[in-house]
Amino acid sequence: MAQKRKRTRRKKPAQRKVQPVEEILFLVEGKMSTFGGPRDTGMSADEGLALFTQADLQGPKYSYLFLPTPPPGTTGLGRRLNPDKYYFACRWNYNDTPKEFLKRALARVENPAKGRAAEARPVDWGPNISTGRVADLSPGLAAALGLQTDDVVRITISALRAIPVKPIKGAKRVARISRPAPPPAKPVIKQFIGSPNCSPRKPGTKIDKIVVHCTEGSLASTLAEFQKNDSRKVSAHYVIDRNGDIYQMVNQTDCANHCMGANNASIGIEHVGSETDSLAAPQAAASAALIRWLLQEHQIPRTNIFGHDFAPGYSRPGGTSCPDKLFGSVHSQATIVAWVAANV
Ligand SMILES: [Zn+2]
């Protein structure tokens, strides 16, 4: 929404640019913990690392990650990691990011809440999915970023930052690793409440993008607004309440009026929330399910999910603050990309 409202937030020009998502080879955002080093008694004395072997202790590129000698009573590389160095583990899909690539990659690790970032090396596979976490960091890296167990971390490996290697041939541009893909099923639509503010798509249009929004208002006010036949004539295909209920207001064969300049080939999804809200958990789950189904239904590329302000073709002068901070702590397309990578 936020079509009419004047922007109240000053925005840096750089944030208006669509991020170079096509360069991102790996991206995840979620909870973290720490691991490795002499004091990590969660690792057994002989536990190794997925990406390194004893032979790598001699390698000049890698030896700095390890202590000069094994801690007393240990034989594995896990406890021999130098906890002050910057390393981490994620649940890699080796088809997308092979071990040899990861061994040489340099990742950007961020604390989105505090705006801190550091570069770090992948060393292991983990944590187990049952932990609900997406990454384990070295104690030194976590401390440098101001992260404590179960804080949210964002990790990116892009072709630009992965030195000294180039993108691997055939790699997916954005690797999904946080969970296995469930078969996309059409989510339950609680109610269809028709909006008059729609029009047929231009003949031959292929739906090629999804635009996500924040209502900046309540469910009731949004449903009412979209049913009004006034001069604003705003609508969206779907409205998702904070409890996860999905309302449909425009048929997918029609354009909804949700993103000026980018309505013809897009599907608009509104999420009930204020300018300062994050998505509620059931709402996020419903949105992810709806998006998964839409991607499959219309064969939309995963890279074509945009925040309102960042949608290609969006042409309203002055932009919009939508979707605000619903998808992460920063109003940016990178935030949307990270949310999609972690949830959809
Ligand atoms: Zn919007």
CSV table of C-alpha atoms and ligand atoms in Angstrom, one decimal:
chain,number,residue,atom,x,y,z
A,1,MET,CA,0.0,0.0,0.0
A,2,ALA,CA,1.3,3.5,0.8
A,3,GLN,CA,0.6,4.7,-2.7
A,4,LYS,CA,-0.8,8.1,-1.7
A,5,ARG,CA,1.1,8.8,1.5
A,6,LYS,CA,4.0,11.1,1.2
A,7,ARG,CA,7.3,9.6,2.2
A,8,THR,CA,8.2,10.6,5.7
A,9,ARG,CA,11.5,8.8,5.8
A,10,ARG,CA,14.6,10.1,4.1
A,11,LYS,CA,16.2,7.4,2.0
A,12,LYS,CA,19.7,7.1,0.8
A,13,PRO,CA,19.9,6.9,-3.0
A,14,ALA,CA,21.9,3.7,-2.8
A,15,GLN,CA,19.0,1.9,-1.1
A,16,ARG,CA,16.8,2.6,-4.1
A,17,LYS,CA,18.9,0.4,-6.3
A,18,VAL,CA,17.9,-3.1,-6.9
A,19,GLN,CA,20.7,-5.3,-5.4
A,20,PRO,CA,22.8,-7.4,-7.7
A,21,VAL,CA,21.0,-10.6,-6.7
A,22,GLU,CA,22.3,-12.5,-9.7
A,23,GLU,CA,25.7,-12.5,-8.2
A,24,ILE,CA,24.7,-14.1,-4.9
A,25,LEU,CA,25.7,-17.7,-4.8
A,26,PHE,CA,24.6,-18.4,-1.2
A,27,LEU,CA,22.5,-16.5,1.2
A,28,VAL,CA,20.9,-17.4,4.5
A,29,GLU,CA,19.4,-15.4,7.4
A,30,GLY,CA,18.4,-16.9,10.7
A,31,LYS,CA,19.4,-17.8,14.2
A,32,MET,CA,23.1,-18.7,15.1
A,33,SER,CA,25.2,-20.3,17.8
A,34,THR,CA,29.0,-20.7,18.2
A,35,PHE,CA,31.3,-23.7,17.9
A,36,GLY,CA,34.8,-24.9,17.7
A,37,GLY,CA,38.0,-24.5,19.6
A,38,PRO,CA,39.5,-26.1,22.8
A,39,ARG,CA,36.6,-25.1,25.0
A,40,ASP,CA,33.8,-26.4,22.8
A,41,THR,CA,33.0,-29.6,24.7
A,42,GLY,CA,29.9,-30.0,22.5
A,43,MET,CA,32.4,-31.3,20.0
A,44,SER,CA,34.0,-34.7,20.6
A,45,ALA,CA,37.8,-34.8,21.0
A,46,ASP,CA,38.2,-36.5,17.6
A,47,GLU,CA,35.5,-34.6,15.7
A,48,GLY,CA,36.6,-33.4,12.3
A,49,LEU,CA,35.5,-30.7,9.9
A,50,ALA,CA,33.5,-31.2,6.7
A,51,LEU,CA,35.7,-28.9,4.6
A,52,PHE,CA,39.2,-29.6,6.0
A,53,THR,CA,41.5,-32.5,6.7
A,54,GLN,CA,44.7,-32.8,8.7
A,55,ALA,CA,46.6,-32.2,5.5
A,56,ASP,CA,45.2,-28.7,5.4
A,57,LEU,CA,47.1,-27.8,8.6
A,58,GLN,CA,50.2,-27.5,6.4
A,59,GLY,CA,48.4,-25.3,3.8
A,60,PRO,CA,49.5,-21.6,4.1
A,61,LYS,CA,46.0,-20.5,3.2
A,62,TYR,CA,44.3,-22.4,5.9
A,63,SER,CA,46.8,-23.0,8.7
A,64,TYR,CA,45.9,-19.6,10.4
A,65,LEU,CA,42.4,-21.0,11.2
A,66,PHE,CA,44.0,-23.6,13.5
A,67,LEU,CA,46.0,-23.6,16.7
A,68,PRO,CA,49.7,-24.5,16.3
A,69,THR,CA,49.2,-27.7,18.4
A,70,PRO,CA,46.2,-29.8,19.3
A,71,PRO,CA,44.6,-29.0,22.6
A,72,PRO,CA,45.5,-31.7,25.2
A,73,GLY,CA,43.5,-34.9,24.8
A,74,THR,CA,42.1,-34.0,21.4
A,75,THR,CA,42.8,-35.3,17.9
A,76,GLY,CA,40.1,-33.8,15.7
A,77,LEU,CA,40.2,-30.5,13.8
A,78,GLY,CA,37.0,-29.2,15.4
A,79,ARG,CA,38.6,-28.5,18.8
A,80,ARG,CA,41.8,-27.4,17.2
A,81,LEU,CA,40.1,-24.4,15.5
A,82,ASN,CA,41.4,-21.1,16.7
A,83,PRO,CA,38.3,-19.6,18.3
A,84,ASP,CA,39.6,-16.1,17.8
A,85,LYS,CA,39.6,-16.5,14.0
A,86,TYR,CA,36.6,-15.8,11.8
A,87,TYR,CA,35.0,-19.0,10.6
A,88,PHE,CA,31.6,-20.5,10.4
A,89,ALA,CA,29.4,-23.5,9.4
A,90,CYS,CA,26.1,-23.7,7.4
A,91,ARG,CA,24.1,-26.6,6.0
A,92,TRP,CA,25.6,-26.5,2.6
A,93,ASN,CA,24.1,-28.1,-0.4
A,94,TYR,CA,27.3,-29.4,-2.1
A,95,ASN,CA,25.5,-29.5,-5.5
A,96,ASP,CA,25.2,-25.7,-5.4
A,97,THR,CA,28.3,-24.9,-3.5
A,98,PRO,CA,30.9,-27.7,-3.8
A,99,LYS,CA,33.4,-28.3,-1.0
A,100,GLU,CA,36.3,-27.2,-3.1
A,101,PHE,CA,34.5,-23.9,-3.8
A,102,LEU,CA,33.6,-23.4,-0.1
A,103,LYS,CA,37.2,-24.0,1.0
A,104,ARG,CA,38.3,-21.0,-1.0
A,105,ALA,CA,35.3,-18.8,-0.5
A,106,LEU,CA,35.1,-15.7,1.7
A,107,ALA,CA,31.7,-14.9,3.1
A,108,ARG,CA,30.2,-11.7,4.4
A,109,VAL,CA,28.7,-12.4,7.8
A,110,GLU,CA,26.4,-9.7,9.2
A,111,ASN,CA,24.5,-8.8,12.3
A,112,PRO,CA,21.5,-7.1,10.7
A,113,ALA,CA,20.3,-5.7,14.0
A,114,LYS,CA,23.5,-3.9,14.8
A,115,GLY,CA,24.6,-3.2,11.2
A,116,ARG,CA,28.0,-4.9,11.8
A,117,ALA,CA,29.7,-7.1,9.3
A,118,ALA,CA,32.9,-9.2,8.9
A,119,GLU,CA,34.4,-11.6,6.4
A,120,ALA,CA,34.8,-15.2,7.4
A,121,ARG,CA,35.7,-18.6,6.0
A,122,PRO,CA,33.4,-21.6,5.8
A,123,VAL,CA,34.9,-24.6,7.6
A,124,ASP,CA,32.2,-27.1,8.5
A,125,TRP,CA,28.6,-28.3,7.8
A,126,GLY,CA,26.0,-27.6,10.4
A,127,PRO,CA,24.2,-26.9,12.6
A,128,ASN,CA,21.7,-29.8,12.7
A,129,ILE,CA,18.3,-28.6,11.4
A,130,SER,CA,16.6,-29.6,14.6
A,131,THR,CA,18.4,-26.7,16.4
A,132,GLY,CA,16.3,-24.2,14.5
A,133,ARG,CA,19.5,-22.3,13.7
A,134,VAL,CA,21.0,-21.7,10.3
A,135,ALA,CA,24.7,-21.1,11.2
A,136,ASP,CA,27.4,-21.7,13.8
A,137,LEU,CA,30.0,-19.0,14.1
A,138,SER,CA,33.4,-18.9,15.7
A,139,PRO,CA,33.3,-17.4,19.2
A,140,GLY,CA,35.6,-14.6,17.9
A,141,LEU,CA,33.4,-13.8,15.0
A,142,ALA,CA,30.2,-13.8,17.1
A,143,ALA,CA,31.9,-11.4,19.6
A,144,ALA,CA,33.1,-9.1,16.9
A,145,LEU,CA,29.6,-8.8,15.5
A,146,GLY,CA,27.9,-8.5,18.9
A,147,LEU,CA,26.0,-11.7,18.4
A,148,GLN,CA,24.8,-14.0,21.1
A,149,THR,CA,23.3,-17.5,20.8
A,150,ASP,CA,19.9,-17.4,18.9
A,151,ASP,CA,20.5,-13.8,17.6
A,152,VAL,CA,19.8,-13.5,13.8
A,153,VAL,CA,22.8,-13.6,11.5
A,154,ARG,CA,22.9,-13.1,7.7
A,155,ILE,CA,25.5,-14.8,5.6
A,156,THR,CA,26.2,-14.1,2.0
A,157,ILE,CA,28.7,-15.5,-0.5
A,158,SER,CA,28.6,-13.6,-3.8
A,159,ALA,CA,30.7,-14.1,-6.9
A,160,LEU,CA,32.2,-10.6,-6.2
A,161,ARG,CA,33.2,-11.4,-2.7
A,162,ALA,CA,34.3,-15.0,-3.0
A,163,ILE,CA,38.0,-14.6,-3.5
A,164,PRO,CA,40.0,-15.8,-5.2
A,165,VAL,CA,37.4,-18.0,-7.0
A,166,LYS,CA,34.9,-17.3,-9.7
A,167,PRO,CA,31.3,-18.5,-9.7
A,168,ILE,CA,31.1,-22.2,-10.2
A,169,LYS,CA,29.7,-23.4,-13.4
A,170,GLY,CA,26.1,-24.4,-13.2
A,171,ALA,CA,25.6,-23.1,-9.7
A,172,LYS,CA,22.2,-21.8,-8.8
A,173,ARG,CA,22.3,-18.1,-8.4
A,174,VAL,CA,20.8,-18.1,-4.9
A,175,ALA,CA,21.3,-21.3,-3.0
A,176,ARG,CA,18.5,-22.4,-0.7
A,177,ILE,CA,19.9,-24.4,2.2
A,178,SER,CA,17.8,-23.6,5.2
A,179,ARG,CA,15.1,-26.3,4.6
A,180,PRO,CA,14.1,-28.9,2.0
A,181,ALA,CA,11.6,-27.7,-0.5
A,182,PRO,CA,8.1,-28.9,0.4
A,183,PRO,CA,5.8,-29.6,-2.5
A,184,PRO,CA,4.0,-26.4,-3.2
A,185,ALA,CA,0.2,-26.7,-2.6
A,186,LYS,CA,-2.3,-24.0,-3.0
A,187,PRO,CA,-2.9,-22.5,0.4
A,188,VAL,CA,-6.4,-22.1,1.8
A,189,ILE,CA,-8.0,-18.8,0.9
A,190,LYS,CA,-10.2,-17.8,3.8
A,191,GLN,CA,-12.5,-15.6,1.7
A,192,PHE,CA,-12.7,-14.0,-1.7
A,193,ILE,CA,-13.8,-10.4,-1.3
A,194,GLY,CA,-13.9,-8.8,-4.7
A,195,SER,CA,-12.4,-5.4,-5.3
A,196,PRO,CA,-13.6,-3.2,-8.1
A,197,ASN,CA,-10.1,-1.7,-8.5
A,198,CYS,CA,-8.8,-4.1,-11.2
A,199,SER,CA,-8.6,-4.5,-14.9
A,200,PRO,CA,-7.8,-7.3,-17.4
A,201,ARG,CA,-4.1,-7.9,-18.0
A,202,LYS,CA,-2.8,-6.8,-21.4
A,203,PRO,CA,-3.3,-9.7,-23.9
A,204,GLY,CA,-0.3,-12.1,-23.9
A,205,THR,CA,1.0,-11.0,-20.5
A,206,LYS,CA,3.0,-13.6,-18.7
A,207,ILE,CA,2.9,-13.1,-14.9
A,208,ASP,CA,6.6,-12.7,-14.0
A,209,LYS,CA,6.9,-11.2,-10.6
A,210,ILE,CA,5.5,-11.0,-7.1
A,211,VAL,CA,5.4,-7.7,-5.3
A,212,VAL,CA,5.1,-7.8,-1.5
A,213,HIS,CA,3.6,-5.0,0.6
A,214,CYS,CA,2.9,-3.7,4.1
A,215,THR,CA,-0.6,-2.5,4.6
A,216,GLU,CA,0.5,0.2,7.1
A,217,GLY,CA,-3.0,-0.3,8.5
A,218,SER,CA,-5.4,-2.9,10.0
A,219,LEU,CA,-7.0,-5.8,8.1
A,220,ALA,CA,-10.4,-4.1,8.3
A,221,SER,CA,-9.2,-0.8,7.0
A,222,THR,CA,-7.3,-2.5,4.1
A,223,LEU,CA,-10.3,-4.7,3.1
A,224,ALA,CA,-12.5,-1.6,3.2
A,225,GLU,CA,-10.1,0.6,1.2
A,226,PHE,CA,-9.7,-2.0,-1.5
A,227,GLN,CA,-13.5,-2.3,-1.8
A,228,LYS,CA,-13.9,1.5,-2.2
A,229,ASN,CA,-14.6,2.7,-5.7
A,230,ASP,CA,-12.9,6.1,-5.0
A,231,SER,CA,-10.2,8.0,-6.8
A,232,ARG,CA,-7.4,6.0,-5.3
A,233,LYS,CA,-8.6,2.8,-6.8
A,234,VAL,CA,-6.1,0.6,-4.9
A,235,SER,CA,-6.2,-3.1,-4.5
A,236,ALA,CA,-4.0,-6.2,-4.3
A,237,HIS,CA,-4.5,-9.8,-5.3
A,238,TYR,CA,-4.0,-11.1,-1.7
A,239,VAL,CA,-4.1,-9.7,1.8
A,240,ILE,CA,-2.5,-11.8,4.5
A,241,ASP,CA,-3.6,-11.1,8.1
A,242,ARG,CA,-1.3,-11.4,11.0
A,243,ASN,CA,-2.9,-14.7,12.1
A,244,GLY,CA,-2.0,-16.2,8.7
A,245,ASP,CA,-5.5,-15.9,7.1
A,246,ILE,CA,-5.3,-15.2,3.4
A,247,TYR,CA,-8.0,-13.1,1.7
A,248,GLN,CA,-8.1,-12.8,-2.1
A,249,MET,CA,-9.5,-9.6,-3.7
A,250,VAL,CA,-8.6,-9.8,-7.3
A,251,ASN,CA,-8.4,-12.7,-9.7
A,252,GLN,CA,-4.9,-13.6,-10.9
A,253,THR,CA,-6.1,-13.1,-14.5
A,254,ASP,CA,-6.6,-9.4,-13.7
A,255,CYS,CA,-4.2,-6.6,-12.8
A,256,ALA,CA,-4.6,-5.3,-9.3
A,257,ASN,CA,-3.6,-1.7,-8.5
A,258,HIS,CA,-0.8,-2.2,-6.0
A,259,CYS,CA,2.4,-1.0,-7.6
A,260,MET,CA,2.2,1.8,-10.1
A,261,GLY,CA,4.1,1.0,-13.3
A,262,ALA,CA,4.5,-2.6,-12.4
A,263,ASN,CA,0.9,-3.9,-12.2
A,264,ASN,CA,0.5,-5.6,-15.5
A,265,ALA,CA,2.7,-8.6,-15.0
A,266,SER,CA,2.8,-8.9,-11.3
A,267,ILE,CA,0.8,-10.4,-8.4
A,268,GLY,CA,0.5,-8.1,-5.3
A,269,ILE,CA,0.5,-9.5,-1.8
A,270,GLU,CA,-0.4,-7.2,1.1
A,271,HIS,CA,0.7,-8.1,4.6
A,272,VAL,CA,-1.1,-6.6,7.5
A,273,GLY,CA,1.3,-4.6,9.6
A,274,SER,CA,2.4,-1.2,10.8
A,275,GLU,CA,5.5,0.8,9.6
A,276,THR,CA,7.5,-0.7,12.5
A,277,ASP,CA,6.1,-4.3,12.6
A,278,SER,CA,7.9,-7.4,11.5
A,279,LEU,CA,5.8,-10.2,9.9
A,280,ALA,CA,4.0,-12.3,12.6
A,281,ALA,CA,5.1,-15.9,12.5
A,282,PRO,CA,1.8,-17.4,11.1
A,283,GLN,CA,1.7,-14.6,8.6
A,284,ALA,CA,5.2,-15.3,7.4
A,285,ALA,CA,4.4,-19.0,7.1
A,286,ALA,CA,1.2,-18.2,5.1
A,287,SER,CA,3.1,-15.8,2.9
A,288,ALA,CA,5.8,-18.3,2.2
A,289,ALA,CA,3.3,-20.9,1.3
A,290,LEU,CA,1.4,-18.6,-1.0
A,291,ILE,CA,4.6,-17.5,-2.7
A,292,ARG,CA,5.8,-21.0,-3.2
A,293,TRP,CA,2.6,-21.9,-4.8
A,294,LEU,CA,2.6,-18.8,-7.0
A,295,LEU,CA,6.2,-19.4,-8.2
A,296,GLN,CA,5.2,-22.9,-9.2
A,297,GLU,CA,1.8,-21.9,-10.7
A,298,HIS,CA,3.2,-19.2,-12.9
A,299,GLN,CA,6.8,-20.4,-13.3
A,300,ILE,CA,8.1,-17.2,-11.8
A,301,PRO,CA,11.8,-17.1,-11.1
A,302,ARG,CA,12.7,-17.0,-7.4
A,303,THR,CA,14.7,-13.8,-8.1
A,304,ASN,CA,11.5,-12.0,-9.1
A,305,ILE,CA,10.1,-11.4,-5.7
A,306,PHE,CA,10.3,-7.7,-4.9
A,307,GLY,CA,9.4,-5.3,-2.2
A,308,HIS,CA,7.0,-2.6,-3.4
A,309,ASP,CA,9.7,0.1,-3.4
A,310,PHE,CA,12.1,-2.0,-5.3
A,311,ALA,CA,10.0,-3.6,-8.0
A,312,PRO,CA,11.3,-3.0,-11.6
A,313,GLY,CA,9.0,-0.6,-13.4
A,314,TYR,CA,7.6,0.9,-10.2
A,315,SER,CA,7.2,4.5,-11.2
A,316,ARG,CA,5.6,6.5,-8.5
A,317,PRO,CA,7.6,9.7,-8.1
A,318,GLY,CA,9.2,9.8,-4.6
A,319,GLY,CA,8.9,6.0,-4.1
A,320,THR,CA,7.3,4.5,-1.0
A,321,SER,CA,8.3,3.3,2.4
A,322,CYS,CA,6.5,0.0,1.7
A,323,PRO,CA,7.1,-2.8,2.6
A,324,ASP,CA,8.8,-1.1,5.5
A,325,LYS,CA,10.5,-3.5,7.9
A,326,LEU,CA,8.1,-6.4,7.6
A,327,PHE,CA,10.8,-8.7,6.1
A,328,GLY,CA,13.8,-7.7,8.1
A,329,SER,CA,15.4,-4.8,10.0
A,330,VAL,CA,16.2,-2.8,7.0
A,331,HIS,CA,14.0,-1.4,4.2
A,332,SER,CA,15.9,-2.9,1.3
A,333,GLN,CA,15.6,-5.4,-1.5
A,334,ALA,CA,18.5,-7.4,-0.1
A,335,THR,CA,16.3,-7.9,3.0
A,336,ILE,CA,13.5,-9.4,0.8
A,337,VAL,CA,16.0,-11.6,-1.0
A,338,ALA,CA,17.3,-12.9,2.3
A,339,TRP,CA,13.9,-13.6,3.6
A,340,VAL,CA,12.9,-15.4,0.5
A,341,ALA,CA,16.1,-17.5,0.7
A,342,ALA,CA,15.4,-18.5,4.3
A,343,ASN,CA,11.7,-19.0,4.1
A,344,VAL,CA,10.3,-19.7,0.7
B,1,ZN,ZN,3.0,-1.3,-1.0
